[in-house]
N, CA and C atoms as an extended XYZ file, in Angstrom:
426
Properties=species:S:1:pos:R:3:atomname:S:1:resname:S:1:resid:I:1 pbc="F F F"
N        88.935      375.142      137.708 N   MET     1
C        89.816      375.936      138.548 CA  MET     1
C        90.496      375.026      139.575 C   MET     1
N        91.808      375.144      139.697 N   ILE     2
C        92.566      374.341      140.660 CA  ILE     2
C        92.435      374.981      142.041 C   ILE     2
N        92.043      374.181      143.013 N   THR     3
C        91.852      374.717      144.359 CA  THR     3
C        92.800      374.114      145.382 C   THR     3
N        93.649      373.170      144.961 N   THR     4
C        94.611      372.587      145.891 CA  THR     4
C        96.018      373.026      145.488 C   THR     4
N        97.000      372.646      146.278 N   TRP     5
C        98.390      373.014      146.001 CA  TRP     5
C        98.922      372.262      144.794 C   TRP     5
N        99.901      372.843      144.150 N   GLU     6
C       100.684      372.113      143.159 CA  GLU     6
C       101.602      371.179      143.943 C   GLU     6
N       101.724      369.933      143.551 N   PRO     7
C       102.535      368.976      144.319 CA  PRO     7
C       104.002      369.368      144.462 C   PRO     7
N       104.526      370.145      143.529 N   THR     8
C       105.934      370.510      143.570 CA  THR     8
C       106.204      371.792      144.359 C   THR     8
N       105.172      372.408      144.904 N   THR     9
C       105.335      373.630      145.681 CA  THR     9
C       106.151      373.329      146.936 C   THR     9
N       107.070      374.233      147.267 N   ALA    10
C       107.915      374.046      148.459 CA  ALA    10
C       107.049      373.867      149.701 C   ALA    10
N       107.411      372.860      150.519 N   GLY    11
C       106.716      372.616      151.774 CA  GLY    11
C       105.463      371.778      151.667 C   GLY    11
N       105.078      371.379      150.463 N   VAL    12
C       103.837      370.620      150.300 CA  VAL    12
C       104.099      369.138      150.578 C   VAL    12
N       103.280      368.593      151.456 N   LEU    13
C       103.314      367.168      151.793 CA  LEU    13
C       102.159      366.478      151.087 C   LEU    13
N       102.477      365.423      150.347 N   ARG    14
C       101.430      364.606      149.733 CA  ARG    14
C       101.135      363.452      150.673 C   ARG    14
N        99.894      363.385      151.119 N   LEU    15
C        99.457      362.277      151.963 CA  LEU    15
C        99.134      361.081      151.072 C   LEU    15
N        99.090      359.870      151.630 N   PRO    16
C        98.830      358.683      150.800 CA  PRO    16
C        97.555      358.770      149.961 C   PRO    16
N        96.523      359.470      150.450 N   SER    17
C        95.267      359.596      149.704 CA  SER    17
C        95.400      360.535      148.516 C   SER    17
N        96.494      361.290      148.455 N   GLY    18
C        96.665      362.290      147.407 CA  GLY    18
C        96.402      363.703      147.897 C   GLY    18
N        95.829      363.832      149.091 N   ARG    19
C        95.632      365.174      149.647 CA  ARG    19
C        96.978      365.867      149.770 C   ARG    19
N        96.987      367.184      149.524 N   LEU    20
C        98.194      367.988      149.609 CA  LEU    20
C        98.019      369.037      150.706 C   LEU    20
N        99.003      369.127      151.588 N   VAL    21
C        98.976      370.094      152.684 CA  VAL    21
C       100.334      370.794      152.702 C   VAL    21
N       100.321      372.117      152.812 N   ARG    22
C       101.589      372.844      152.880 CA  ARG    22
C       101.949      373.128      154.330 C   ARG    22
N       103.157      372.760      154.701 N   GLY    23
C       103.707      373.128      155.992 CA  GLY    23
C       104.702      374.252      155.779 C   GLY    23
N       104.789      375.156      156.762 N   ARG    24
C       105.777      376.229      156.633 CA  ARG    24
C       106.062      376.870      157.974 C   ARG    24
N       107.129      377.638      157.998 N   GLY    25
C       107.499      378.416      159.167 CA  GLY    25
C       107.057      379.854      159.002 C   GLY    25
N       106.329      380.358      159.971 N   LEU    26
C       105.834      381.730      159.894 CA  LEU    26
C       106.945      382.761      160.073 C   LEU    26
N       108.122      382.330      160.524 N   SER    27
C       109.239      383.253      160.673 CA  SER    27
C       109.858      383.599      159.318 C   SER    27
N       109.450      382.886      158.269 N   ARG    28
C       109.933      383.170      156.916 CA  ARG    28
C       108.842      383.896      156.128 C   ARG    28
N       109.218      384.604      155.087 N   PRO    29
C       108.203      385.306      154.275 CA  PRO    29
C       107.209      384.330      153.657 C   PRO    29
N       106.023      384.833      153.399 N   LEU    30
C       104.992      384.046      152.719 CA  LEU    30
C       105.520      383.637      151.351 C   LEU    30
N       105.444      382.353      151.015 N   PRO    31
C       105.943      381.914      149.702 CA  PRO    31
C       105.161      382.540      148.552 C   PRO    31
N       105.822      382.659      147.402 N   GLN    32
C       105.168      383.128      146.187 CA  GLN    32
C       104.092      382.134      145.785 C   GLN    32
N       103.113      382.591      145.047 N   GLY    33
C       102.079      381.706      144.538 CA  GLY    33
C       100.764      381.885      145.260 C   GLY    33
N        99.871      380.935      145.067 N   PRO    34
C        98.534      381.066      145.641 CA  PRO    34
C        98.553      381.045      147.174 C   PRO    34
N        97.577      381.720      147.737 N   GLU    35
C        97.420      381.739      149.195 CA  GLU    35
C        96.613      380.523      149.625 C   GLU    35
N        96.747      380.150      150.899 N   PRO    36
C        95.896      379.060      151.389 CA  PRO    36
C        94.435      379.498      151.443 C   PRO    36
N        93.545      378.534      151.365 N   ALA    37
C        92.126      378.799      151.601 CA  ALA    37
C        91.837      378.697      153.100 C   ALA    37
N        92.624      377.848      153.770 N   PHE    38
C        92.462      377.613      155.208 CA  PHE    38
C        93.830      377.331      155.796 C   PHE    38
N        94.085      377.895      156.966 N   ALA    39
C        95.371      377.671      157.634 CA  ALA    39
C        95.140      377.307      159.091 C   ALA    39
N        96.009      376.464      159.576 N   LEU    40
C        96.021      376.061      160.974 CA  LEU    40
C        97.342      376.548      161.547 C   LEU    40
N        97.269      377.506      162.495 N   TYR    41
C        98.470      378.101      163.070 CA  TYR    41
C        98.692      377.577      164.479 C   TYR    41
N        99.901      377.106      164.723 N   LEU    42
C       100.276      376.419      165.956 CA  LEU    42
C       101.314      377.273      166.678 C   LEU    42
N       100.851      378.154      167.542 N   LEU    43
C       101.729      379.113      168.205 CA  LEU    43
C       101.339      379.286      169.665 C   LEU    43
N       102.293      379.750      170.471 N   GLY    44
C       102.012      380.046      171.868 CA  GLY    44
C       101.280      381.366      172.063 C   GLY    44
N       101.168      382.154      170.997 N   HIS    45
C       100.480      383.446      171.023 CA  HIS    45
C        99.634      383.563      169.770 C   HIS    45
N        98.659      384.446      169.797 N   GLN    46
C        97.782      384.600      168.641 CA  GLN    46
C        98.574      385.106      167.436 C   GLN    46
N        98.365      384.498      166.271 N   PRO    47
C        99.110      384.918      165.081 CA  PRO    47
C        98.587      386.258      164.554 C   PRO    47
N        99.401      386.917      163.736 N   PRO    48
C        98.919      388.148      163.103 CA  PRO    48
C        97.771      387.835      162.147 C   PRO    48
N        96.927      388.824      161.880 N   PRO    49
C        95.791      388.580      160.976 CA  PRO    49
C        96.258      388.273      159.546 C   PRO    49
N        95.482      387.439      158.875 N   VAL    50
C        95.731      387.092      157.477 CA  VAL    50
C        94.420      387.216      156.706 C   VAL    50
N        94.516      387.218      155.387 N   ALA    51
C        93.346      387.426      154.537 CA  ALA    51
C        92.511      386.169      154.325 C   ALA    51
N        93.005      385.011      154.733 N   TRP    52
C        92.299      383.756      154.504 CA  TRP    52
C        91.765      383.201      155.837 C   TRP    52
N        90.852      382.269      155.704 N   GLU    53
C        90.275      381.629      156.884 CA  GLU    53
C        91.363      380.869      157.624 C   GLU    53
N        91.351      380.977      158.947 N   ASN    54
C        92.384      380.300      159.725 CA  ASN    54
C        91.864      379.943      161.103 C   ASN    54
N        92.610      379.073      161.734 N   ARG    55
C        92.302      378.633      163.096 CA  ARG    55
C        93.617      378.600      163.861 C   ARG    55
N        93.585      379.112      165.078 N   TRP    56
C        94.778      379.164      165.907 CA  TRP    56
C        94.648      378.174      167.052 C   TRP    56
N        95.689      377.386      167.234 N   LEU    57
C        95.786      376.497      168.383 CA  LEU    57
C        96.925      376.987      169.264 C   LEU    57
N        96.640      377.165      170.548 N   ARG    58
C        97.702      377.550      171.477 CA  ARG    58
C        98.609      376.336      171.667 C   ARG    58
N        99.841      376.487      171.180 N   TRP    59
C       100.784      375.371      171.176 CA  TRP    59
C       102.174      375.960      171.365 C   TRP    59
N       102.668      376.003      172.599 N   PRO    60
C       103.987      376.598      172.867 CA  PRO    60
C       105.111      375.846      172.147 C   PRO    60
N       106.140      376.594      171.768 N   ASP    61
C       107.282      376.037      171.051 CA  ASP    61
C       107.904      374.879      171.837 C   ASP    61
N       108.203      373.800      171.153 N   PHE    62
C       108.811      372.571      171.674 CA  PHE    62
C       107.887      371.771      172.598 C   PHE    62
N       106.661      372.163      172.769 N   TRP    63
C       105.741      371.476      173.674 CA  TRP    63
C       104.598      370.835      172.913 C   TRP    63
N       103.506      370.648      173.613 N   LEU    64
C       102.303      370.042      173.047 CA  LEU    64
C       101.170      371.046      173.082 C   LEU    64
N       100.126      370.811      172.316 N   PRO    65
C        99.007      371.751      172.303 CA  PRO    65
C        98.344      371.851      173.674 C   PRO    65
N        97.853      373.037      173.979 N   SER    66
C        97.213      373.276      175.272 CA  SER    66
C        95.882      372.549      175.408 C   SER    66
N        95.149      372.403      174.314 N   ASP    67
C        93.826      371.771      174.342 CA  ASP    67
C        93.814      370.634      173.319 C   ASP    67
N        93.941      369.414      173.802 N   ARG    68
C        94.044      368.265      172.886 CA  ARG    68
C        92.749      367.995      172.135 C   ARG    68
N        91.609      368.262      172.757 N   THR    69
C        90.329      368.064      172.069 CA  THR    69
C        90.201      369.037      170.904 C   THR    69
N        90.492      370.315      171.156 N   ALA    70
C        90.430      371.327      170.093 CA  ALA    70
C        91.442      371.002      168.996 C   ALA    70
N        92.600      370.478      169.384 N   THR    71
C        93.628      370.113      168.408 CA  THR    71
C        93.132      368.989      167.508 C   THR    71
N        92.553      367.966      168.096 N   GLY    72
C        92.008      366.868      167.294 CA  GLY    72
C        90.939      367.352      166.333 C   GLY    72
N        90.046      368.225      166.815 N   ASP    73
C        88.995      368.773      165.950 CA  ASP    73
C        89.596      369.585      164.801 C   ASP    73
N        90.583      370.423      165.122 N   ALA    74
C        91.203      371.272      164.103 CA  ALA    74
C        91.955      370.434      163.072 C   ALA    74
N        92.652      369.404      163.506 N   LEU    75
C        93.375      368.546      162.573 CA  LEU    75
C        92.418      367.779      161.672 C   LEU    75
N        91.313      367.321      162.219 N   ARG    76
C        90.314      366.626      161.394 CA  ARG    76
C        89.713      367.578      160.361 C   ARG    76
N        89.465      368.834      160.775 N   GLU    77
C        88.958      369.822      159.823 CA  GLU    77
C        89.977      370.081      158.712 C   GLU    77
N        91.244      370.271      159.082 N   ALA    78
C        92.289      370.529      158.087 CA  ALA    78
C        92.406      369.351      157.124 C   ALA    78
N        92.390      368.128      157.647 N   TRP    79
C        92.488      366.939      156.806 CA  TRP    79
C        91.313      366.871      155.828 C   TRP    79
N        90.104      367.099      156.319 N   ALA    80
C        88.918      367.037      155.455 CA  ALA    80
C        88.970      368.121      154.376 C   ALA    80
N        89.356      369.322      154.761 N   ARG    81
C        89.383      370.428      153.808 CA  ARG    81
C        90.487      370.255      152.768 C   ARG    81
N        91.565      369.552      153.111 N   ALA    82
C        92.676      369.364      152.181 CA  ALA    82
C        92.277      368.545      150.958 C   ALA    82
N        91.153      367.878      151.014 N   GLU    83
C        90.709      367.108      149.850 CA  GLU    83
C        90.380      368.029      148.672 C   GLU    83
N        89.873      369.239      148.972 N   THR    84
C        89.439      370.137      147.896 CA  THR    84
C        89.971      371.565      148.024 C   THR    84
N        90.729      371.860      149.082 N   GLU    85
C        91.188      373.228      149.318 CA  GLU    85
C        92.689      373.259      149.600 C   GLU    85
N        93.279      374.451      149.444 N   ARG    86
C        94.672      374.661      149.826 CA  ARG    86
C        94.728      374.876      151.333 C   ARG    86
N        95.263      373.897      152.040 N   VAL    87
C        95.383      373.947      153.498 CA  VAL    87
C        96.853      374.114      153.847 C   VAL    87
N        97.086      375.013      154.799 N   GLU    88
C        98.436      375.267      155.293 CA  GLU    88
C        98.469      374.984      156.791 C   GLU    88
N        99.546      374.382      157.245 N   VAL    89
C        99.797      374.170      158.673 CA  VAL    89
C       101.125      374.853      158.965 C   VAL    89
N       101.159      375.703      159.993 N   ALA    90
C       102.383      376.468      160.226 CA  ALA    90
C       102.584      376.774      161.702 C   ALA    90
N       103.861      376.779      162.087 N   CYS    91
C       104.303      377.268      163.399 CA  CYS    91
C       105.432      378.256      163.106 C   CYS    91
N       106.180      378.651      164.089 N   ALA    92
C       107.230      379.646      163.858 CA  ALA    92
C       108.316      379.127      162.921 C   ALA    92
N       108.844      377.926      163.188 N   GLY    93
C       109.946      377.405      162.392 CA  GLY    93
C       109.546      376.424      161.318 C   GLY    93
N       108.354      375.850      161.421 N   GLY    94
C       107.885      374.901      160.414 CA  GLY    94
C       108.404      373.483      160.572 C   GLY    94
N       108.979      373.151      161.740 N   GLN    95
C       109.565      371.821      161.940 CA  GLN    95
C       108.846      371.005      163.018 C   GLN    95
N       108.944      371.463      164.265 N   GLY    96
C       108.451      370.676      165.391 CA  GLY    96
C       106.944      370.575      165.465 C   GLY    96
N       106.293      371.694      165.740 N   ARG    97
C       104.831      371.685      165.851 CA  ARG    97
C       104.180      371.377      164.514 C   ARG    97
N       104.687      371.999      163.451 N   THR    98
C       104.133      371.734      162.121 CA  THR    98
C       104.333      370.270      161.751 C   THR    98
N       105.523      369.739      161.968 N   GLY    99
C       105.780      368.335      161.673 CA  GLY    99
C       104.892      367.403      162.475 C   GLY    99
N       104.666      367.743      163.743 N   THR   100
C       103.791      366.942      164.599 CA  THR   100
C       102.372      366.934      164.044 C   THR   100
N       101.878      368.107      163.676 N   ALA   101
C       100.525      368.207      163.115 CA  ALA   101
C       100.437      367.456      161.787 C   ALA   101
N       101.450      367.592      160.941 N   LEU   102
C       101.439      366.869      159.665 CA  LEU   102
C       101.469      365.360      159.880 C   LEU   102
N       102.214      364.906      160.880 N   ALA   103
C       102.235      363.474      161.185 CA  ALA   103
C       100.851      363.006      161.647 C   ALA   103
N       100.159      363.834      162.403 N   CYS   104
C        98.792      363.483      162.818 CA  CYS   104
C        97.855      363.444      161.605 C   CYS   104
N        98.050      364.365      160.656 N   LEU   105
C        97.254      364.309      159.426 CA  LEU   105
C        97.542      363.021      158.666 C   LEU   105
N        98.792      362.592      158.672 N   ALA   106
C        99.145      361.325      158.023 CA  ALA   106
C        98.420      360.155      158.691 C   ALA   106
N        98.313      360.198      160.014 N   VAL   107
C        97.565      359.157      160.738 CA  VAL   107
C        96.103      359.170      160.292 C   VAL   107
N        95.514      360.359      160.228 N   LEU   108
C        94.123      360.458      159.771 CA  LEU   108
C        93.968      359.925      158.347 C   LEU   108
N        95.031      360.014      157.571 N   ASP   109
C        95.007      359.577      156.179 CA  ASP   109
C        95.330      358.093      156.020 C   ASP   109
N        95.568      357.401      157.137 N   GLY   110
C        95.775      355.958      157.070 CA  GLY   110
C        97.174      355.469      157.365 C   GLY   110
N        98.124      356.361      157.583 N   VAL   111
C        99.479      355.926      157.944 CA  VAL   111
C        99.443      355.427      159.387 C   VAL   111
N        99.956      354.250      159.680 N   PRO   112
C        99.972      353.782      161.070 CA  PRO   112
C       100.728      354.768      161.972 C   PRO   112
N       100.248      354.951      163.189 N   ASN   113
C       100.865      355.898      164.136 CA  ASN   113
C       102.370      355.697      164.238 C   ASN   113
N       102.808      354.451      164.331 N   ARG   114
C       104.236      354.172      164.533 CA  ARG   114
C       105.086      354.531      163.315 C   ARG   114
N       104.460      354.772      162.160 N   GLU   115
C       105.178      355.117      160.931 CA  GLU   115
C       105.003      356.579      160.516 C   GLU   115
N       104.131      357.306      161.197 N   ALA   116
C       103.753      358.656      160.752 CA  ALA   116
C       104.906      359.657      160.831 C   ALA   116
N       105.712      359.604      161.891 N   VAL   117
C       106.836      360.543      162.003 CA  VAL   117
C       107.836      360.287      160.882 C   VAL   117
N       108.163      359.035      160.632 N   ALA   118
C       109.096      358.703      159.553 CA  ALA   118
C       108.535      359.138      158.198 C   ALA   118
N       107.233      358.997      158.012 N   TYR   119
C       106.604      359.405      156.754 CA  TYR   119
C       106.792      360.908      156.531 C   TYR   119
N       106.534      361.686      157.565 N   VAL   120
C       106.653      363.141      157.437 CA  VAL   120
C       108.114      363.550      157.271 C   VAL   120
N       109.001      362.885      157.969 N   ARG   121
C       110.432      363.198      157.805 CA  ARG   121
C       110.919      362.862      156.397 C   ARG   121
N       110.394      361.816      155.816 N   ALA   122
C       110.809      361.422      154.466 CA  ALA   122
C       110.191      362.304      153.386 C   ALA   122
N       108.972      362.786      153.608 N   HIS   123
C       108.237      363.490      152.554 CA  HIS   123
C       108.067      364.984      152.794 C   HIS   123
N       108.444      365.477      153.973 N   TYR   124
C       108.300      366.907      154.257 CA  TYR   124
C       109.623      367.528      154.704 C   TYR   124
N       110.133      367.110      155.857 N   ALA   125
C       111.377      367.688      156.380 CA  ALA   125
C       112.063      366.669      157.282 C   ALA   125
N       113.350      366.440      157.079 N   PRO   126
C       114.078      365.434      157.869 CA  PRO   126
C       114.078      365.705      159.379 C   PRO   126
N       113.926      366.962      159.789 N   ARG   127
C       113.950      367.294      161.222 CA  ARG   127
C       112.548      367.519      161.802 C   ARG   127
N       111.523      367.159      161.064 N   ALA   128
C       110.156      367.344      161.549 CA  ALA   128
C       109.915      366.517      162.804 C   ALA   128
N       109.098      367.034      163.688 N   VAL   129
C       108.744      366.414      164.969 CA  VAL   129
C       110.011      366.373      165.830 C   VAL   129
N       110.206      367.426      166.623 N   GLU   130
C       111.502      367.650      167.254 CA  GLU   130
C       111.720      366.991      168.614 C   GLU   130
N       110.674      366.771      169.379 N   THR   131
C       110.888      366.325      170.760 CA  THR   131
C       110.289      364.940      171.006 C   THR   131
N       110.773      364.262      172.038 N   PRO   132
C       110.200      362.943      172.369 CA  PRO   132
C       108.709      363.024      172.683 C   PRO   132
N       108.273      364.081      173.339 N   TRP   133
C       106.846      364.178      173.681 CA  TRP   133
C       106.003      364.484      172.446 C   TRP   133
N       106.566      365.155      171.434 N   GLN   134
C       105.838      365.338      170.180 CA  GLN   134
C       105.706      363.993      169.464 C   GLN   134
N       106.757      363.186      169.474 N   ARG   135
C       106.670      361.842      168.873 CA  ARG   135
C       105.635      360.983      169.606 C   ARG   135
N       105.613      361.077      170.931 N   ARG   136
C       104.633      360.336      171.712 CA  ARG   136
C       103.215      360.811      171.402 C   ARG   136
N       103.038      362.120      171.222 N   PHE   137
C       101.726      362.677      170.869 CA  PHE   137
C       101.222      362.034      169.580 C   PHE   137
N       102.094      361.935      168.577 N   VAL   138
C       101.723      361.319      167.306 CA  VAL   138
C       101.403      359.840      167.504 C   VAL   138
N       102.207      359.162      168.316 N   SER   139
C       101.994      357.718      168.513 CA  SER   139
C       100.655      357.419      169.189 C   SER   139
N       100.122      358.384      169.922 N   ARG   140
C        98.844      358.186      170.635 CA  ARG   140
C        97.672      358.884      169.978 C   ARG   140
N        97.924      359.595      168.889 N   PHE   141
C        96.859      360.364      168.233 CA  PHE   141
C        95.825      359.438      167.608 C   PHE   141
N        94.579      359.793      167.784 N   ARG   142
C        93.460      359.030      167.196 CA  ARG   142
C        92.564      359.951      166.416 C   ARG   142
């Protein structure tokens, strides 16, 4: 039984290790196909309930996460689970916060911090990671 994303699924980022993570904007309808097994939602308010396991990080639009320790823990969990599960990372638009989180996952996967934003822009969305402080967050992520 396949438990990870199909590589050609819209919004799926392939990390250098081969892990697949889907990024998306919650303002758009849920894509057709399998549901995530685990989702990380990056919003300034609690997301609506979903049928799959999820974790919410308070992360206002265009800003940084409210709790950096919880964010690091959640990103490490998402990265670890992506090895064998369908993991989704999502904010309202699927660009800034989602791109920032995906760039941090790329760092966890071995991409140097200074290259992580470019990696996500090349392999996920050209406008990912929208603000200078989001880029700085990625550059300092450990």
